Short mmCIF file of C-alpha atoms in Angstrom, two decimals:
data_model
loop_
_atom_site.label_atom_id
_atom_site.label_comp_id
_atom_site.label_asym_id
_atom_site.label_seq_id
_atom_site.Cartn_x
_atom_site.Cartn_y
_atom_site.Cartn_z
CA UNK A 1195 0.00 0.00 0.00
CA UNK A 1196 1.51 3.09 -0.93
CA UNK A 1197 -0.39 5.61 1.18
CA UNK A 1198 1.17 5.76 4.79
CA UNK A 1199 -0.81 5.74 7.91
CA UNK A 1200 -0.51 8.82 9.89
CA UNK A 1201 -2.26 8.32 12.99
CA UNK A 1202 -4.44 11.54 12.83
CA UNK A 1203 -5.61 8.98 9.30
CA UNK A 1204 -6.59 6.46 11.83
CA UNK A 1205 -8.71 7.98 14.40
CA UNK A 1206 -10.31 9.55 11.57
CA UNK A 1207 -10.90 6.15 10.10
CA UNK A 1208 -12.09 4.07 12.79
CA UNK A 1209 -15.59 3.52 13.45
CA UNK A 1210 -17.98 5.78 15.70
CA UNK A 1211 -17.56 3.46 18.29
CA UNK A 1212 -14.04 3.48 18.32
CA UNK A 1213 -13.28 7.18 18.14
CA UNK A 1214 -16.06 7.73 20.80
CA UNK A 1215 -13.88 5.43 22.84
CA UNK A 1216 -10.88 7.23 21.91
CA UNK A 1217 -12.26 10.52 22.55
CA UNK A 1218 -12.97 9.25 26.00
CA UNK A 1219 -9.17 8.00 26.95
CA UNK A 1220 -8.11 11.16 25.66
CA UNK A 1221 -10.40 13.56 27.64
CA UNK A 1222 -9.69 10.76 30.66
CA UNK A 1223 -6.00 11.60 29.87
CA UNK A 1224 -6.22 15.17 29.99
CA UNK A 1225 -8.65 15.39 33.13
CA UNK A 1226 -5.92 13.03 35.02
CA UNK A 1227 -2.96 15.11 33.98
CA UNK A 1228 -4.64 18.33 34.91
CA UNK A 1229 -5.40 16.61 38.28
CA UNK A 1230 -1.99 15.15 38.34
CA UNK A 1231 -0.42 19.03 38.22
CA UNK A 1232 -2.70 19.78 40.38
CA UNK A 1233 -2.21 17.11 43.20
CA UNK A 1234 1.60 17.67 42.49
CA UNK A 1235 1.81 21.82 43.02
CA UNK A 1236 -0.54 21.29 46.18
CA UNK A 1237 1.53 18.46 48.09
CA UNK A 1238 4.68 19.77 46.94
CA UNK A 1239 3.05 23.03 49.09
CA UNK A 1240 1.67 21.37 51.53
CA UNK A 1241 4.97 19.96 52.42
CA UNK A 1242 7.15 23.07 52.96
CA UNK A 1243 4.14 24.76 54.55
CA UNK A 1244 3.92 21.97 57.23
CA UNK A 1245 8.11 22.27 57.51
CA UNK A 1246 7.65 26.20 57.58
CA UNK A 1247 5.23 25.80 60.54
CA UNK A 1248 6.97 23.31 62.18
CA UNK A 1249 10.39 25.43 62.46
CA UNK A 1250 8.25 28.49 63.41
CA UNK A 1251 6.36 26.38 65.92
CA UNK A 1252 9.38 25.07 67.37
CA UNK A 1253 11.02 28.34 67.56
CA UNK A 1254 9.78 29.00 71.02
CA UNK A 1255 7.52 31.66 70.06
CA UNK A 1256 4.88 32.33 72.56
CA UNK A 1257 1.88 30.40 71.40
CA UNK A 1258 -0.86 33.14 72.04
CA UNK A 1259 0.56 35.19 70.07
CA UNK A 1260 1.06 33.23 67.21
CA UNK A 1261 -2.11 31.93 67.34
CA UNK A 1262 -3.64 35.43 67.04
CA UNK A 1263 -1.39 36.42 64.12
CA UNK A 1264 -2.59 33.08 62.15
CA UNK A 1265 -6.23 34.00 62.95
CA UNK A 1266 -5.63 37.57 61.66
CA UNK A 1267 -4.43 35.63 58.51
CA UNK A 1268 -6.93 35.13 55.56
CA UNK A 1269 -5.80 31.84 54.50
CA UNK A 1270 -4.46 29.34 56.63
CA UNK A 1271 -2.51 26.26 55.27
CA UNK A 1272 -3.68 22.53 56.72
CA UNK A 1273 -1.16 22.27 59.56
CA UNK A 1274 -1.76 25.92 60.65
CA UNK A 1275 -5.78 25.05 60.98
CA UNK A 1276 -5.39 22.06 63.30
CA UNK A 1277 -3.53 24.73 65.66
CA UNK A 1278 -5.86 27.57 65.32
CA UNK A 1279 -8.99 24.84 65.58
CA UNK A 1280 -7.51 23.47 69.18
CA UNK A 1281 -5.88 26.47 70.63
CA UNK A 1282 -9.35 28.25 69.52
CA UNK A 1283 -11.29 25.56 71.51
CA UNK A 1284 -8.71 25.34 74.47
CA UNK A 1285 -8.73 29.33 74.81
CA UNK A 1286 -12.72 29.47 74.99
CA UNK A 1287 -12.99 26.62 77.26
CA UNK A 1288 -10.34 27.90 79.94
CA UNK A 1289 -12.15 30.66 79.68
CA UNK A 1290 -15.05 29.84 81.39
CA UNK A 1291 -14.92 29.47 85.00
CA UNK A 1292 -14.91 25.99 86.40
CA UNK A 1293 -14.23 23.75 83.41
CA UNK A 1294 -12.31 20.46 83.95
CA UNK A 1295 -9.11 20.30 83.15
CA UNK A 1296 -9.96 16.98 81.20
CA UNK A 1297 -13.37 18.59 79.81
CA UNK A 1298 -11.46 20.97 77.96
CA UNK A 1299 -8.67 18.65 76.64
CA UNK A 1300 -11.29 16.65 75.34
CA UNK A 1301 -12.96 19.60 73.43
CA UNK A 1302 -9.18 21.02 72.55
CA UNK A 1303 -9.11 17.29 71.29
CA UNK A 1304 -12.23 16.79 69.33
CA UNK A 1305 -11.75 20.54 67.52
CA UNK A 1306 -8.66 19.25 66.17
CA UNK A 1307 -9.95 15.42 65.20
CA UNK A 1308 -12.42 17.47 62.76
CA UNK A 1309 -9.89 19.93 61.22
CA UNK A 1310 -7.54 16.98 60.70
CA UNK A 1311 -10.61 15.10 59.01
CA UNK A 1312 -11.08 18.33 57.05
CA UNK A 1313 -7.66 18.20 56.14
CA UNK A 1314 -7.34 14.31 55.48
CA UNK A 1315 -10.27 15.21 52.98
CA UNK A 1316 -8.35 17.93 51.31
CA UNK A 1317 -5.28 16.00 50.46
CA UNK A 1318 -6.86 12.87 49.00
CA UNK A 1319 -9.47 15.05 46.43
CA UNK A 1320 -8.82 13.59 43.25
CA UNK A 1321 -7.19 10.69 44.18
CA UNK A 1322 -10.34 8.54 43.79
CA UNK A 1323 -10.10 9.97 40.31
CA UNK A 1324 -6.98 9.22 39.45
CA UNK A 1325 -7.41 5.47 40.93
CA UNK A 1326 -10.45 4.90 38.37
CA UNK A 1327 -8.57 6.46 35.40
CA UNK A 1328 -5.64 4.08 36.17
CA UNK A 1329 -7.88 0.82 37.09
CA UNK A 1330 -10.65 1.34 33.96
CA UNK A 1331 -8.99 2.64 30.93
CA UNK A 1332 -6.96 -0.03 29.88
CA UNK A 1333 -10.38 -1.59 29.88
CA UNK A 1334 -12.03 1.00 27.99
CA UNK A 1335 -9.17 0.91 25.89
CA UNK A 1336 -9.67 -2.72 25.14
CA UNK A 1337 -13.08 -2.80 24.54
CA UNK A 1338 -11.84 -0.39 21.67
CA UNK A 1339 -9.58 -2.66 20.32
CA UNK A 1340 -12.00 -5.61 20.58
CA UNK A 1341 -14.42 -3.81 18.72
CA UNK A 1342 -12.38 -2.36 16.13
CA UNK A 1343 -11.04 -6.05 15.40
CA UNK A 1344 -14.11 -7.14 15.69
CA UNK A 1345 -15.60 -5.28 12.84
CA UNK A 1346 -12.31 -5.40 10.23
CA UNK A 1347 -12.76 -9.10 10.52
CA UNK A 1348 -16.38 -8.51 9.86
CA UNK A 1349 -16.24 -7.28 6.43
CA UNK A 1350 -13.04 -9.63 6.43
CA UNK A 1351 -16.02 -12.01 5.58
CA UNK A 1352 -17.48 -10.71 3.17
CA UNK A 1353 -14.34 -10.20 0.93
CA UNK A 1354 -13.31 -13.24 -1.40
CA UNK A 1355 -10.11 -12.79 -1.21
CA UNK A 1356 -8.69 -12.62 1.78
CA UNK A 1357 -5.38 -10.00 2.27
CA UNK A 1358 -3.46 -9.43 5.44
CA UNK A 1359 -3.97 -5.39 3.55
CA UNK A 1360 -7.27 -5.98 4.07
CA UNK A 1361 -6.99 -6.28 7.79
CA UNK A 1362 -3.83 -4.79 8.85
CA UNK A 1363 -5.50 -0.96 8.69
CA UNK A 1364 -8.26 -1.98 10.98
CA UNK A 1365 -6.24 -3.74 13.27
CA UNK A 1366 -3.88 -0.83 13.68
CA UNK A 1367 -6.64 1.47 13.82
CA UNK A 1368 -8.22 -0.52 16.81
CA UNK A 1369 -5.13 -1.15 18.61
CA UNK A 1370 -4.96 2.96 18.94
CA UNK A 1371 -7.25 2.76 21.57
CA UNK A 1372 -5.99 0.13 23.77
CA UNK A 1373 -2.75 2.62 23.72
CA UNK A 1374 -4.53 5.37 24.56
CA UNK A 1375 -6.10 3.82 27.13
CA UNK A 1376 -2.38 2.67 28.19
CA UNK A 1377 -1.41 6.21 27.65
CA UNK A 1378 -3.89 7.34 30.36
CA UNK A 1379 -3.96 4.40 32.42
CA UNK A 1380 0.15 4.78 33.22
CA UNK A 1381 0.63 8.17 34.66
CA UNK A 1382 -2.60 7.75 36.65
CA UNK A 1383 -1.79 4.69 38.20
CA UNK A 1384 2.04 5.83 39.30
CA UNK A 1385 0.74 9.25 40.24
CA UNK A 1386 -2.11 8.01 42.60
CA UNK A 1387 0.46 5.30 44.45
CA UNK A 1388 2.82 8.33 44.83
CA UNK A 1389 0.25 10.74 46.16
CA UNK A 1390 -1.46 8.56 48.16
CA UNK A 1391 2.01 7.85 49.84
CA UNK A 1392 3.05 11.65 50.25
CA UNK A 1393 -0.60 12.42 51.67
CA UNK A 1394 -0.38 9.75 54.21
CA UNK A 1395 3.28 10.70 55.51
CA UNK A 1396 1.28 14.49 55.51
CA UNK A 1397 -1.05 13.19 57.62
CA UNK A 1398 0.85 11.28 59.79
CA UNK A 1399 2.96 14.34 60.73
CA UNK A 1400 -0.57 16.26 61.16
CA UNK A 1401 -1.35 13.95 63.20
CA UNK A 1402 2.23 13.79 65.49
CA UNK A 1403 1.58 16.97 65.72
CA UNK A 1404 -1.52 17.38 67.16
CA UNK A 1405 -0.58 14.99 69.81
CA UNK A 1406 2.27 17.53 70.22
CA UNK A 1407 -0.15 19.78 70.70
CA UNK A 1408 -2.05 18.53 73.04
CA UNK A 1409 0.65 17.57 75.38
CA UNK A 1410 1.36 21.16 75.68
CA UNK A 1411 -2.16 22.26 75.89
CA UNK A 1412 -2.24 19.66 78.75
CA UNK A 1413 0.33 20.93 80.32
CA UNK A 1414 -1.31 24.06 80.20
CA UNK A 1415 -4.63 23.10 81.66
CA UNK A 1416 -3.36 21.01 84.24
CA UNK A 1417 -0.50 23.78 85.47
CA UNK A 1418 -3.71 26.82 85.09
CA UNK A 1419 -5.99 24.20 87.42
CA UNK A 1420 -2.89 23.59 90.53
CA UNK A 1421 -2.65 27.64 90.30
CA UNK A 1422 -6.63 27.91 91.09
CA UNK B 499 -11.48 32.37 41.17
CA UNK B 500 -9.75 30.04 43.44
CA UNK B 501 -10.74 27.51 40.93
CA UNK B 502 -8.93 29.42 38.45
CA UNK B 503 -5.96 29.70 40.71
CA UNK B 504 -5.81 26.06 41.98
CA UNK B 505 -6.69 24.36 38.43
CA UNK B 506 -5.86 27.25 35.86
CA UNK B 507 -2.01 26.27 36.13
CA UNK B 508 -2.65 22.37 35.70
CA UNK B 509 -5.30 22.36 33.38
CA UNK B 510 -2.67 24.33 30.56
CA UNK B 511 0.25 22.15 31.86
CA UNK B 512 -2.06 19.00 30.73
CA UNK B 513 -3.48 20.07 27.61
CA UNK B 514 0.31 21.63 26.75
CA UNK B 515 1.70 18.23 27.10
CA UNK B 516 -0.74 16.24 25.29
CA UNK B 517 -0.49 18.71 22.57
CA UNK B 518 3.48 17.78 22.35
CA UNK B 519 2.65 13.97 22.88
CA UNK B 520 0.46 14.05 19.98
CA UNK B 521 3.03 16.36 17.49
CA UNK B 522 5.60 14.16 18.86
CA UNK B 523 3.85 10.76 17.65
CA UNK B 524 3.17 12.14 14.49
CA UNK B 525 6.19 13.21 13.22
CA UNK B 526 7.55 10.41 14.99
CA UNK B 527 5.10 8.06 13.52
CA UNK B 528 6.17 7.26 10.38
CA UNK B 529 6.42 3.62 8.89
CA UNK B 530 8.71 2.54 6.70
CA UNK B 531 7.24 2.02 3.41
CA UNK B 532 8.17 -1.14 2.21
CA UNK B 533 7.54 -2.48 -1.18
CA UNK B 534 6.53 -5.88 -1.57
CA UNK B 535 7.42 -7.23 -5.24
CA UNK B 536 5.02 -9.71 -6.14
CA UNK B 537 5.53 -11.80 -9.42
CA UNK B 538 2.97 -11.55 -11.57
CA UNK B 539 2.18 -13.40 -14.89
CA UNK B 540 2.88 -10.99 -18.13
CA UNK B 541 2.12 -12.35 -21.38
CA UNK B 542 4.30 -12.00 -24.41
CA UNK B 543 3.21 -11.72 -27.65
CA UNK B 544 5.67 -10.97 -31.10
CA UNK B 545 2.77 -11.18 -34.00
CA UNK B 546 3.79 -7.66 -34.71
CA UNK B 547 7.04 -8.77 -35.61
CA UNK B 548 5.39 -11.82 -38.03
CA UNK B 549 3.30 -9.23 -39.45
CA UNK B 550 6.21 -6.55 -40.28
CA UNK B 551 8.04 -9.53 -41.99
CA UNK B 552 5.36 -10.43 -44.15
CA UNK B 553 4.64 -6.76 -45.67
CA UNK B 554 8.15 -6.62 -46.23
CA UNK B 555 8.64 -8.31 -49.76
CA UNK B 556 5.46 -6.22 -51.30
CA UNK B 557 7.33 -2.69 -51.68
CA UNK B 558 9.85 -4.33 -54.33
CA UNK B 559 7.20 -6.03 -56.33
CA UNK B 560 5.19 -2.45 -57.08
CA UNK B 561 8.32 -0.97 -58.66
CA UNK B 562 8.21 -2.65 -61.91
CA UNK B 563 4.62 -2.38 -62.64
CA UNK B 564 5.17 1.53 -62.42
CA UNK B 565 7.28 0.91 -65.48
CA UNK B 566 5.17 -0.55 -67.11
CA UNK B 567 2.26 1.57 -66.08
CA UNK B 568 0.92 2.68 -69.90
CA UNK B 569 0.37 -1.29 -70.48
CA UNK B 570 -1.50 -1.62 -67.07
CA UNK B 571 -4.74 -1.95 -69.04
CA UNK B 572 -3.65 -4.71 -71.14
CA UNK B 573 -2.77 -6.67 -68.45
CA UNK B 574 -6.42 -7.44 -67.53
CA UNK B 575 -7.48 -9.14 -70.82
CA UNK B 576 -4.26 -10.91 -71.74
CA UNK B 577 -4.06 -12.59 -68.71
CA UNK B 578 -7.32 -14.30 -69.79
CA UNK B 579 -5.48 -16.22 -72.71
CA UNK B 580 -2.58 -16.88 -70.99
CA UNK B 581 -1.47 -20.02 -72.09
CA UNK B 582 -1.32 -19.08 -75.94
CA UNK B 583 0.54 -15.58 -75.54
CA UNK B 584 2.62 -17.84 -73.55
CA UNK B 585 3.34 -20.16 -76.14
CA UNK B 586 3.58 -17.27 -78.84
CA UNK B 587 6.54 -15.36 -76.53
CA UNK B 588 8.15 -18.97 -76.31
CA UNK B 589 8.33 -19.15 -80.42
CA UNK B 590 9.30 -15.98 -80.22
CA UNK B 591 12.12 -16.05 -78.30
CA UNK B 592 13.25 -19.14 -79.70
CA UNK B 593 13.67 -17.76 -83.07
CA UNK B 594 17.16 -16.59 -82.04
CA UNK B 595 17.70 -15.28 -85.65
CA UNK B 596 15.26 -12.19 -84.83
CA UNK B 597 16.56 -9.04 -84.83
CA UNK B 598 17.47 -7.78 -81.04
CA UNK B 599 15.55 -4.82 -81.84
CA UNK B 600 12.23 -7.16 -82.05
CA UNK B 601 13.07 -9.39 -79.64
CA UNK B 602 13.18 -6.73 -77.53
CA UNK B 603 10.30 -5.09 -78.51
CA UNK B 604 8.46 -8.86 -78.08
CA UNK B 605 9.72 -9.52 -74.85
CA UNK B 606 8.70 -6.70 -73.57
CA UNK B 607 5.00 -7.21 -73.07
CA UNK B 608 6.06 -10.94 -71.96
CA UNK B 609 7.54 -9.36 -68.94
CA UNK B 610 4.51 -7.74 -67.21
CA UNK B 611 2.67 -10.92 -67.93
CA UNK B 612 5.15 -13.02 -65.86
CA UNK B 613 5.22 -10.28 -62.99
CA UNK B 614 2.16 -9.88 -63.43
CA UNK B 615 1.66 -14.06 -63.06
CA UNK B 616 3.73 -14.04 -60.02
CA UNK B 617 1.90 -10.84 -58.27
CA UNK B 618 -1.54 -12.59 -58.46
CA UNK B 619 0.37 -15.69 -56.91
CA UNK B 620 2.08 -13.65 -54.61
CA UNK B 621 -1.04 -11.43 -53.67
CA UNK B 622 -2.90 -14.69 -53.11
CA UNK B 623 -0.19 -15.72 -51.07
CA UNK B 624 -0.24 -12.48 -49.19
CA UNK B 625 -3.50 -12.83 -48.83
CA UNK B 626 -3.19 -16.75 -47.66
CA UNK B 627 -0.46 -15.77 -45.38
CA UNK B 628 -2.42 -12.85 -44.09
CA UNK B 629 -5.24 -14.51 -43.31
CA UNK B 630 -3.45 -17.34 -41.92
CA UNK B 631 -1.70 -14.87 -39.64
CA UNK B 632 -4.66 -13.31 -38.77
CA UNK B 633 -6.09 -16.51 -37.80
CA UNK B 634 -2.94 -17.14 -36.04
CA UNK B 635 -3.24 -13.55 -34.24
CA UNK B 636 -7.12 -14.56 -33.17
CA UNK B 637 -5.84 -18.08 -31.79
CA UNK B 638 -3.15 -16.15 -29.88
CA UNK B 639 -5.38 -13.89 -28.95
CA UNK B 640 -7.56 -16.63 -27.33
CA UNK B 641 -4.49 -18.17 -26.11
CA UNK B 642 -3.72 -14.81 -23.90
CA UNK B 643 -7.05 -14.41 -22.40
CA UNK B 644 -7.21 -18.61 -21.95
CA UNK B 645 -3.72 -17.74 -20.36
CA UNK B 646 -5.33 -14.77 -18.21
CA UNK B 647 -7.79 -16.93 -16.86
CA UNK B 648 -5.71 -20.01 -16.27
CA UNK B 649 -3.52 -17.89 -14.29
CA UNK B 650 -6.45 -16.71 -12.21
CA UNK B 651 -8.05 -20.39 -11.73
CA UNK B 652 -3.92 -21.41 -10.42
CA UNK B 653 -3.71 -18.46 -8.30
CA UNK B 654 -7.57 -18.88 -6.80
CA UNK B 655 -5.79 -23.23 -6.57
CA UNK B 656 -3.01 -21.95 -4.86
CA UNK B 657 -4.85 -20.08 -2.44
CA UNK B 658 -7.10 -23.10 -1.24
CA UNK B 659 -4.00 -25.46 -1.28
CA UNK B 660 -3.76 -26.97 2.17
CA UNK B 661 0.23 -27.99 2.48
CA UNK B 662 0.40 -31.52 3.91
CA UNK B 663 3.34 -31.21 5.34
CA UNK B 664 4.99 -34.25 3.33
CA UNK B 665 4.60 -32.02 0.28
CA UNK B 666 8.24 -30.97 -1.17
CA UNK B 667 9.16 -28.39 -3.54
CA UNK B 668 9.69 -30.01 -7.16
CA UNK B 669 6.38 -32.02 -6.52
CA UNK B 670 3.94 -32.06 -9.61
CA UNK B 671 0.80 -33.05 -9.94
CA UNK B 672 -1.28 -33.10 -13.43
CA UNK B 673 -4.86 -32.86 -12.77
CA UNK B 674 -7.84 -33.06 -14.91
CA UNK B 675 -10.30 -30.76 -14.61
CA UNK B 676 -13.98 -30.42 -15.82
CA UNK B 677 -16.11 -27.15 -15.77
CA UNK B 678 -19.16 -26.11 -16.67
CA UNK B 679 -20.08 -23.39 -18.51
CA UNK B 680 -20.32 -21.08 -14.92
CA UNK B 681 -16.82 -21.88 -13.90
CA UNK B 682 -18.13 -24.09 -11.60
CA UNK B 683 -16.07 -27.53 -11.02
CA UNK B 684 -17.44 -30.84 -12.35
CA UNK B 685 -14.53 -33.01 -11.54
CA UNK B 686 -11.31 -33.27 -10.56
CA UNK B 687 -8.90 -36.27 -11.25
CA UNK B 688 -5.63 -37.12 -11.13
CA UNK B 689 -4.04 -37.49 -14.48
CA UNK B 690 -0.21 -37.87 -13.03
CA UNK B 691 0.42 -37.35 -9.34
CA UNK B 692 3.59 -37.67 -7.48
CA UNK B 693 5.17 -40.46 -5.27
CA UNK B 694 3.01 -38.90 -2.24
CA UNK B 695 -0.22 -39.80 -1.92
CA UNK B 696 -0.73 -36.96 0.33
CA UNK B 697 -0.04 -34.19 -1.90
CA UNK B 698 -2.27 -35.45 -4.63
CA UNK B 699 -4.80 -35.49 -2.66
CA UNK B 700 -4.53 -32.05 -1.20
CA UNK B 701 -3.79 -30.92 -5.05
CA UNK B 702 -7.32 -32.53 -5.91
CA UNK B 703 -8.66 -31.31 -2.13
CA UNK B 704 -7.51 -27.71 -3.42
CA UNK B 705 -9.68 -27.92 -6.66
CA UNK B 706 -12.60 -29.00 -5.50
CA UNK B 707 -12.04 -26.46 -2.62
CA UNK B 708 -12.14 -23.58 -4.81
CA UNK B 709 -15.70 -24.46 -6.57
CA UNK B 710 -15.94 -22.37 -8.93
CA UNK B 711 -13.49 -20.32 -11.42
CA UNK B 712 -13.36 -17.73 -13.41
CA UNK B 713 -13.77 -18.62 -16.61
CA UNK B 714 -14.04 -16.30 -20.32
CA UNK B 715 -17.58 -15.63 -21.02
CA UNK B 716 -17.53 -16.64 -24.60
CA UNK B 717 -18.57 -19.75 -25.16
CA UNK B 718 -15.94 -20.64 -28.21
CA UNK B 719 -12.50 -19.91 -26.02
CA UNK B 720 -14.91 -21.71 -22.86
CA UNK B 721 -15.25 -24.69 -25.03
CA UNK B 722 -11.72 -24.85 -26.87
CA UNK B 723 -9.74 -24.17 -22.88
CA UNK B 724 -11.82 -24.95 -20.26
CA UNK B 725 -14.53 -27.45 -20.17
CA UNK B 726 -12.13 -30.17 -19.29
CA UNK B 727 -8.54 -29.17 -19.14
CA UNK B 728 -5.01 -30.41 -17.60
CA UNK B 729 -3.69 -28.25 -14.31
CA UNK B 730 0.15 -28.54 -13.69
CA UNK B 731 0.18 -28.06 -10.46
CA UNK B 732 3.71 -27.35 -9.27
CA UNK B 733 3.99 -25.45 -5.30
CA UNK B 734 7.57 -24.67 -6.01
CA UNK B 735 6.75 -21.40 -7.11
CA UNK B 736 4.66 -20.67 -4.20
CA UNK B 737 7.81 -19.92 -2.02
CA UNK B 738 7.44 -16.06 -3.39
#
């Protein structure tokens, strides 16, 4: 065959089925790349903000003050809410007269359990994404392929002669998709195993730190209840 | 806003490098084109040759009769009584003792008369051998479109031949084959087969496989090359 197979030829070629299929993958693709950026920028931030606020935590600023500046703030990153949400809690409940020292760890405690589930929830959007991108497209991909084949050797059958040229164009034409669904299914799948690793080491340290936290806040209540 | 800010970034960085993926395969993407020679049957004729050969001798023979062009018309008529103008020249020219002038002037006519004796002989020989050729041109004209089609009923053969795999190149197999007027096969048998049993058999198996040929529609060439004809059938030339 003298005319050469560009591959713009071949989606153009393949049946409605096929380029639907294909169109699919390749807006999958997209939507998982944009989501892999996304994921990627945001950790990467997450990740110096947590070290930022750990040095300045560790600094041995005085805590009442630096938990007014951060509520002054606009925007607060994830690390820098669990603070804010159980100082907040601690300063309002040793406020009132007569609380328990333990009644007000607990609600210290609890104010920070929901940031950190806030936070938890922040980190892994789009990672349920990513995991279905990487587990169905090769699937999608192959039910591409399987119909593509399926139809060249289709009106395979109805030809007398049979030619491997008669073939070979829809074969290659099908087997697009099962790459493209390779294509998307690849980067997905490595991207949401590496995520989902970097979020839980950023929640773990959430986490470690809110115990931190709360040993100091207990400290706090316990010293503020021998002085009454 | 913040959607813009938090996805505005990714979203170009995505579609960017998709956009490069895709220029990359395609001016990556390029097969080599291979070319896959094929032999193919190409059928020879040289009539034009015979022909050319033929016309030849027939400028020379003109040449003389352009001499002799004021006697043309008495050509016609004396040719009728042939035999005695014959026998008159012959007297003629005998007579030794005439003068050269005469003799001359006597054998003159007799010339045209002899051309002119071997011209009709040699038209009609033209003409025979024209014919003849023609004929010879329609038969080999029959002969390339039989040829055309017996190529077609080896290849479509071929193409339903089952190897056994005790068949060896330089194996030959004559079959017989009867068709009917559709192309469609009426028997098959074994005229000479090879040593293996096997490979006649799939030679026959390959005939009766195929069902029906293409054969000429006319029924003259149908009749003459195909209603029962030998197949040589000889797999050494399938190894392309």
């Amino acid at each position: 065959m003298p005319e050469q197979l560009s591959i713009v030829e071949l989606i153009l070629n393949a049946s409605l089925v096929v380029q639907v299929v294909m169109a699919s993958l390749g807006l999958a693709s997209i939507i998982s790349w944009g989501m892999i950026f996304q994921r990627w920028f945001y950790l990467r931030s997450v990740v110096a903000s947590v070290d930022e606020f750990e040095d300045h935590f560790w600094s041995g600023i005085d805590l009442q003050k630096f938990a007014k500046e951060l509520e002054e703030r606009v925007e607060l990153t994830g690390i820098e809410q669990i603070f804010v949400a159980g100082f907040r809690e601690f300063r309002r409940l040793s406020d009132q007269s007569g609380a328990e020292p333990e009644s007000i760890m607990h609600g210290a405690q609890r104010a920070m359990r929901v940031a950190l589930t806030r936070e938890e929830e922040q980190l892994e959007t789009h990672l349920p994404f990513l995991a279905t991108v990487g587990s169905t497209s090769p699937y999608v991909g192959l039910f591409g392929t399987v119909w593509g084949i399926m139809n060249s050797f289709r009106s395979l059958a109805n030809m007398s002669q049979a030619t491997l040229a008669s073939v070979a164009p829809g074969i290659s034409e099908a087997l697009v998709a099962t790459a493209m669904g390779l294509f998307a299914a690849i980067p997905a799948v490595i991207a949401f195993n590496r995520f989902s690793s970097r979020v839980d080491v950023v929640i773990k340290r959430y986490e470690a730190f809110s115990d931190e936290l709360t040993t100091i806040l207990y400290r706090a209540a316990h010293s503020r209840g021998q002085n009454k | 806003m913040w959607v813009l800010r938090q996805y505005g970034a990714p979203a170009i960085l995505a579609i960017c490098l998709h956009v490069v993926a895709f220029l990359g395969l395609q001016t990556v993407w390029s097969p080599e084109y291979r070319e896959f020679t094929v032999p193919k049957a190409e059928i020879v004729t040289s009539q034009l040759l015979v022909l050319e050969h033929t016309k030849v001798p027939r400028p020379p023979i003109p040449e003389p009769k352009k001499n002799l062009a004021p006697k043309s018309p008495t050509i016609q008529p004396r040719s009728l009584d042939d035999s005695e103008t014959k026998k008159d020249s012959l007297a003629k020219t005998e007579n030794s003792s005439f003068p050269s002038e005469v003799s001359a002037f006597d054998t003159e006519p007799e010339m045209p008369e002899l051309d002119d004796f071997a011209r009709t002989s040699f038209a009609e020989a033209l003409e025979q051998e024209i014919s003849a050729v023609r004929q010879d041109k329609i038969t080999k004209e029959v002969e390339e479109i039989a040829a055309g089609f017996r190529y077609g009923i080896y290849k479509k053969v071929v193409a339903n031949w089952s190897r056994p795999p005790s068949a060896r190149n330089g194996m030959v197999a004559k079959l017989l084959v009867e068709l009917i007027p559709t192309g469609e096969v009426l028997g098959v048998t074994v005229l000479e087969g090879s040593d293996n049993i096997a490979f006649n058999q799939s030679a026959e198996a390959a005939v009766r496989k195929s069902r029906r040929f293409e054969v000429p529609q006319q029924p003259r060439i149908f009749e003459a090359h195909f209603r029962r004809f030998t197949l040589l059938f000889k797999p050494e030339d399938l190894i392309y």
